[in-house]
Amino acid sequence: MSAIELRGLVKRFGAYTAVDDLNLAVPQGSVFGFLGPNGAGKTTTIRVLTGLARPTAGEALIFGVDVARDFKSVSSRLGYLPENPAFYGWMTAREYLEFCADLFELEGDRRAARLSKMLEFCGLAGVDRPISGFSRGMKQRLGLAQALINDADILFLDEPTSALDPMGRKEVLDMIASLAHEKTVFLSTHILEDVERVCDRVAMLREGKLVLESDLETLKSRYLEPVFTLEFDGPIDMFITLLSGLVWVVDVRTEGRTVIVRTNNLQTAERELPKLVARASLPLRHYQMGEMSLEEIFMKVLA
Amino acid sequence: MRAFLKKELKEILRTYRLWAVPVLFLFLGLMAPASTKFLPEILKPQLRAQGISITLPKMGAVAAYQAYFKNLTQIGLLAVILFSMSLISEEKAGGVLAQVVTKPISRPAIVLAKWLVHGGWFVVSLAVGAISCYFYTVGLFGKAPAGAFAAANLIFAVYILFIFSLTLAAGAVLRSQVAASVVSLAGFSALSLLSFFSRWSARYSPASLNDHAVNVVLGRAGPVDAIWPMLITAALGAALLAGGIFIFDRQEL
């Protein structure tokens, strides 16, 4: 059974369709990257899955249970971190986690153990001041801890790193990475580096519609096209002319005196490019072969 | 519900609500006998200086009680609305509730816990005001009726809880605390105005409870005469709260 399943999910706000016939299955134990530009319908989908919004049509299932009909029976098995986690500002981190533990009716040794583990996990064990004085990063870490207080089987994380500085982002990503294989993590984001770092499966959404779903390796192998970067010390017009019309050249981009060549035939490109450079009689300063980044794949798919 | 009862109690203990609500009612309780006793003496020399000669009636304990209920209606009820308008709407608008309701807690339990704890605190604060008013009145005027005054305060407590239910229900339905307070104020004003136009309303509506409380301290009526208006007010308050909970339970957060 999939941890999460969406069957023909539709969510409309008046005439605007935020999520349009979305079908998706998230295997248990995966870290699932839910990608898409702003306004693609990622947050709306998570809000339906967490019982905060009702679907216009279709079903959203968690462990086979339709959340619109019976959210209560699965609520104790999930954790949710919204994009902007909000707390009672007068509470301390410990008090807020105690409040969450009360909501889950955790008692005795288990309660004490979860509280202490989560306070350590979010690095706020020794912080006794009210949450109102916390930095954004501290709130995000506490948000992750409150989502995990019940040892949830599924975690919904909505843009958990989007507003963090590099240090805070690294901390939160390390925390997510440490959950891999133990929990099912549904990670909504538009930061592709984060997906490359922690996710094993991805789905891409555009204007409420699913445009791609795959595991990361398959995605890369399907869309992977070698990219050559050549930087010259003179005018590049002649070299560009030589590249035009060649069947093994998929795309040519220029940035100043740097030429970026995408190819569909690695062996031919490796053999032919140095010859073309020699024919153009251009002094070469830099030559590098690389792979398309996830960002480039993302742009290609969305295009 | 236990988790939210605990949280609301803690919130009262840790925020300005702990002192602000009882201090306000204490102030209203002390101000009424003080103004009843000293206002004529303050006014007398000023009027004499202007050549005006008015014989002011000698005020007693019952007049102090009347002034107390007037203060409660004019200031106390407004304060109840202002103190409670943010209880749900602020948590909704700020996103705190969205995070909380994904956990195993029913939304009606959230509203009921707030009603029990904060409604209880308003009643305790009213008792603080009433006790301070009684003892200060005894101190200034000598003898003051205690039983009738206690009964009148019980009648007024029902009115306070009704206004609180109205505001809490508005906060549960609406997202903005300003909108919640405007709806509560409009409801409060409409009820008060209705008493001028309808005899039935003047006798049985929630707004009539102030008059019933005053009549009890004046000895014009007994507490038994206020039973029907109290029951009607309680039923209306419960209906408003149930309606607010019904809508809140189905709302997208």
Short mmCIF file of C-alpha atoms in Angstrom, two decimals, chain B:
data_model
loop_
_atom_site.label_atom_id
_atom_site.label_comp_id
_atom_site.label_asym_id
_atom_site.label_seq_id
_atom_site.Cartn_x
_atom_site.Cartn_y
_atom_site.Cartn_z
CA MET B 1 -10.00 18.79 25.23
CA ARG B 2 -7.79 18.39 28.32
CA ALA B 3 -4.74 19.59 26.37
CA PHE B 4 -6.52 22.78 25.33
CA LEU B 5 -7.98 23.41 28.79
CA LYS B 6 -4.44 23.21 30.16
CA LYS B 7 -3.10 25.47 27.43
CA GLU B 8 -5.81 28.13 27.93
CA LEU B 9 -5.29 28.15 31.70
CA LYS B 10 -1.55 28.53 31.17
CA GLU B 11 -2.19 31.34 28.68
CA ILE B 12 -4.18 33.26 31.29
CA LEU B 13 -1.43 32.75 33.87
CA ARG B 14 1.35 33.78 31.49
CA THR B 15 -0.17 36.77 29.70
CA TYR B 16 -1.70 40.16 30.54
CA ARG B 17 -5.12 38.49 30.91
CA LEU B 18 -4.13 37.32 34.39
CA TRP B 19 -4.19 40.85 35.79
CA ALA B 20 -5.84 43.04 33.14
CA VAL B 21 -9.35 41.54 33.32
CA PRO B 22 -9.72 41.43 37.15
CA VAL B 23 -8.03 44.83 37.53
CA LEU B 24 -10.55 46.38 35.14
CA PHE B 25 -13.51 44.88 37.05
CA LEU B 26 -11.87 45.89 40.36
CA PHE B 27 -11.63 49.44 39.05
CA LEU B 28 -15.30 49.42 38.00
CA GLY B 29 -16.25 48.01 41.40
CA LEU B 30 -14.37 50.70 43.33
CA MET B 31 -15.25 53.58 41.04
CA ALA B 32 -19.03 53.23 41.50
CA PRO B 33 -19.26 53.82 45.31
CA ALA B 34 -16.47 56.41 45.15
CA SER B 35 -18.17 58.50 42.47
CA THR B 36 -21.57 58.14 44.18
CA LYS B 37 -20.15 59.37 47.48
CA PHE B 38 -17.74 62.06 46.36
CA LEU B 39 -19.16 63.46 43.12
CA PRO B 40 -21.82 65.63 44.82
CA GLU B 41 -19.18 67.00 47.20
CA ILE B 42 -16.81 67.72 44.30
CA LEU B 43 -19.56 69.43 42.30
CA LYS B 44 -21.01 71.50 45.15
CA PRO B 45 -18.24 74.18 45.48
CA GLN B 46 -17.94 74.52 41.71
CA LEU B 47 -21.68 75.08 41.30
CA ARG B 48 -21.68 77.53 44.22
CA ALA B 49 -18.82 79.49 42.61
CA GLN B 50 -20.94 79.85 39.48
CA GLY B 51 -23.89 81.06 41.57
CA ILE B 52 -25.92 77.95 40.94
CA SER B 53 -27.74 76.51 43.87
CA ILE B 54 -28.91 72.93 43.43
CA THR B 55 -29.92 70.61 46.20
CA LEU B 56 -28.39 67.24 45.35
CA PRO B 57 -30.18 64.22 46.80
CA LYS B 58 -28.36 62.29 49.48
CA MET B 59 -26.87 59.20 47.84
CA GLY B 60 -26.83 55.80 49.50
CA ALA B 61 -25.56 52.26 48.98
CA VAL B 62 -28.26 51.36 46.44
CA ALA B 63 -27.28 54.34 44.28
CA ALA B 64 -23.69 53.07 44.39
CA TYR B 65 -24.90 49.67 43.19
CA GLN B 66 -26.89 51.33 40.39
CA ALA B 67 -23.78 53.18 39.27
CA TYR B 68 -21.84 49.90 39.40
CA PHE B 69 -24.23 48.14 36.98
CA LYS B 70 -24.23 51.19 34.72
CA ASN B 71 -20.41 50.98 34.58
CA LEU B 72 -20.57 47.27 33.86
CA THR B 73 -22.96 47.81 30.94
CA GLN B 74 -21.05 50.74 29.47
CA ILE B 75 -17.45 49.65 30.06
CA GLY B 76 -17.45 46.07 31.35
CA LEU B 77 -19.25 44.51 28.40
CA LEU B 78 -17.14 46.45 25.90
CA ALA B 79 -14.05 45.14 27.66
CA VAL B 80 -15.40 41.57 27.42
CA ILE B 81 -15.67 42.01 23.64
CA LEU B 82 -12.19 43.55 23.36
CA PHE B 83 -10.57 40.89 25.55
CA SER B 84 -12.18 37.99 23.68
CA MET B 85 -12.25 39.14 20.05
CA SER B 86 -8.79 37.70 19.33
CA LEU B 87 -9.20 34.37 21.13
CA ILE B 88 -9.85 32.32 17.98
CA SER B 89 -9.52 34.72 15.03
CA GLU B 90 -5.93 35.68 15.90
CA GLU B 91 -4.86 32.03 16.14
CA LYS B 92 -6.59 31.36 12.84
CA ALA B 93 -5.10 34.33 11.00
CA GLY B 94 -1.61 33.72 12.40
CA GLY B 95 -1.60 30.08 11.28
CA VAL B 96 -1.24 28.61 14.80
CA LEU B 97 -4.54 26.76 14.56
CA ALA B 98 -3.78 25.30 11.11
CA GLN B 99 -0.74 23.64 12.65
CA VAL B 100 -2.69 22.41 15.67
CA VAL B 101 -5.85 21.02 14.01
CA THR B 102 -3.80 18.55 11.92
CA LYS B 103 -3.19 16.79 15.24
CA PRO B 104 -5.79 14.58 16.97
CA ILE B 105 -7.97 17.32 18.47
CA SER B 106 -11.56 18.12 17.53
CA ARG B 107 -12.32 21.70 16.59
CA PRO B 108 -15.43 21.90 18.84
CA ALA B 109 -13.17 20.94 21.78
CA ILE B 110 -10.93 23.94 21.00
CA VAL B 111 -13.86 26.38 21.14
CA LEU B 112 -15.40 24.80 24.23
CA ALA B 113 -12.09 24.83 26.11
CA LYS B 114 -11.71 28.54 25.37
CA TRP B 115 -15.29 29.19 26.47
CA LEU B 116 -14.87 27.34 29.76
CA VAL B 117 -11.52 28.84 30.76
CA HIS B 118 -11.92 32.43 29.56
CA GLY B 119 -15.64 32.57 30.43
CA GLY B 120 -14.69 31.32 33.90
CA TRP B 121 -12.05 34.03 34.19
CA PHE B 122 -14.61 36.73 33.28
CA VAL B 123 -16.93 35.41 36.01
CA VAL B 124 -14.06 35.36 38.55
CA SER B 125 -13.17 38.94 37.51
CA LEU B 126 -16.81 40.00 37.91
CA ALA B 127 -16.73 38.49 41.41
CA VAL B 128 -13.58 40.52 42.17
CA GLY B 129 -15.38 43.68 41.04
CA ALA B 130 -18.56 42.83 42.97
CA ILE B 131 -16.74 42.00 46.22
CA SER B 132 -14.63 45.16 46.04
CA CYS B 133 -17.77 47.22 45.27
CA TYR B 134 -19.65 45.70 48.22
CA PHE B 135 -16.92 46.28 50.81
CA TYR B 136 -16.10 49.80 49.59
CA THR B 137 -19.82 50.65 49.63
CA VAL B 138 -20.11 49.35 53.22
CA GLY B 139 -17.01 51.39 54.09
CA LEU B 140 -18.43 54.60 52.64
CA PHE B 141 -22.13 54.29 53.38
CA GLY B 142 -22.31 52.00 56.37
CA LYS B 143 -24.97 49.41 55.68
CA ALA B 144 -25.42 47.84 52.20
CA PRO B 145 -27.62 44.94 51.09
CA ALA B 146 -25.47 41.90 50.32
CA GLY B 147 -27.94 39.19 49.24
CA ALA B 148 -29.74 41.23 46.59
CA PHE B 149 -26.42 42.54 45.28
CA ALA B 150 -25.03 39.00 44.97
CA ALA B 151 -28.19 37.86 43.13
CA ALA B 152 -27.97 40.87 40.79
CA ASN B 153 -24.34 40.00 39.99
CA LEU B 154 -25.35 36.42 39.16
CA ILE B 155 -27.92 37.80 36.73
CA PHE B 156 -25.27 40.04 35.17
CA ALA B 157 -22.82 37.12 34.92
CA VAL B 158 -25.27 35.42 32.52
CA TYR B 159 -25.28 38.61 30.40
CA ILE B 160 -21.46 38.69 30.38
CA LEU B 161 -21.27 35.03 29.33
CA PHE B 162 -23.79 35.71 26.56
CA ILE B 163 -21.72 38.60 25.16
CA PHE B 164 -18.60 36.42 25.47
CA SER B 165 -20.34 33.57 23.56
CA LEU B 166 -21.37 36.01 20.84
CA THR B 167 -17.79 37.30 20.44
CA LEU B 168 -16.25 33.83 20.57
CA ALA B 169 -18.71 32.55 17.94
CA ALA B 170 -17.94 35.55 15.71
CA GLY B 171 -14.20 34.85 16.12
CA ALA B 172 -14.74 31.18 15.22
CA VAL B 173 -16.56 32.10 12.03
CA LEU B 174 -14.50 35.11 10.91
CA ARG B 175 -10.80 35.29 10.21
CA SER B 176 -10.17 38.89 11.30
CA GLN B 177 -10.39 39.90 14.95
CA VAL B 178 -11.56 43.37 13.93
CA ALA B 179 -14.46 41.84 11.99
CA ALA B 180 -15.25 39.61 15.00
CA SER B 181 -15.36 42.61 17.32
CA VAL B 182 -17.47 44.65 14.87
CA VAL B 183 -20.01 41.81 14.59
CA SER B 184 -20.12 41.44 18.40
CA LEU B 185 -20.52 45.18 18.93
CA ALA B 186 -23.25 45.32 16.28
CA GLY B 187 -25.04 42.39 17.95
CA PHE B 188 -24.70 43.99 21.38
CA SER B 189 -25.99 47.36 20.10
CA ALA B 190 -28.86 45.73 18.20
CA LEU B 191 -30.00 43.88 21.32
CA SER B 192 -29.85 47.08 23.40
CA LEU B 193 -31.80 49.05 20.77
CA LEU B 194 -34.38 46.30 20.41
CA SER B 195 -35.38 46.83 24.03
CA PHE B 196 -36.58 50.35 23.16
CA PHE B 197 -38.90 49.14 20.41
CA SER B 198 -40.27 45.85 21.71
CA ARG B 199 -41.88 45.33 25.07
CA TRP B 200 -41.17 41.59 24.90
CA SER B 201 -37.51 42.32 24.18
CA ALA B 202 -37.33 44.82 27.06
CA ARG B 203 -38.59 42.08 29.35
CA TYR B 204 -36.86 38.92 28.07
CA SER B 205 -33.91 39.73 25.79
CA PRO B 206 -30.28 39.42 26.96
CA ALA B 207 -30.05 43.23 27.17
CA SER B 208 -32.92 43.21 29.70
CA LEU B 209 -30.68 41.45 32.23
CA ASN B 210 -29.06 44.75 33.21
CA ASP B 211 -32.48 46.18 34.13
CA HIS B 212 -33.37 42.99 35.99
CA ALA B 213 -30.12 43.21 37.98
CA VAL B 214 -30.82 46.86 38.89
CA ASN B 215 -34.43 46.07 39.84
CA VAL B 216 -33.18 43.34 42.17
CA VAL B 217 -30.83 45.72 44.04
CA LEU B 218 -33.53 48.40 44.14
CA GLY B 219 -35.93 45.87 45.66
CA ARG B 220 -38.44 46.38 42.81
CA ALA B 221 -38.25 42.72 41.79
CA GLY B 222 -36.89 39.47 43.10
CA PRO B 223 -34.25 37.27 41.44
CA VAL B 224 -37.03 34.84 40.47
CA ASP B 225 -38.40 37.45 38.05
CA ALA B 226 -35.17 37.23 36.06
CA ILE B 227 -35.26 33.46 35.61
CA TRP B 228 -36.97 33.44 32.19
CA PRO B 229 -34.75 36.16 30.67
CA MET B 230 -31.72 34.33 32.09
CA LEU B 231 -32.84 31.04 30.54
CA ILE B 232 -33.59 32.73 27.20
CA THR B 233 -30.19 34.44 27.25
CA ALA B 234 -28.42 31.18 28.11
CA ALA B 235 -30.26 29.38 25.30
CA LEU B 236 -29.44 32.14 22.80
CA GLY B 237 -25.78 32.12 23.88
CA ALA B 238 -25.62 28.32 23.54
CA ALA B 239 -27.24 28.52 20.09
CA LEU B 240 -24.75 31.18 18.96
CA LEU B 241 -21.84 29.12 20.24
CA ALA B 242 -23.18 25.94 18.61
CA GLY B 243 -23.60 27.80 15.31
CA GLY B 244 -20.06 29.18 15.53
CA ILE B 245 -18.67 25.71 16.29
CA PHE B 246 -20.67 24.17 13.41
CA ILE B 247 -19.21 26.63 10.88
CA PHE B 248 -15.69 26.51 12.37
CA ASP B 249 -15.72 22.70 12.19
CA ARG B 250 -16.31 22.84 8.42
CA GLN B 251 -14.05 25.77 7.67
CA GLU B 252 -10.89 25.51 5.58
CA LEU B 253 -7.96 26.86 7.56
#
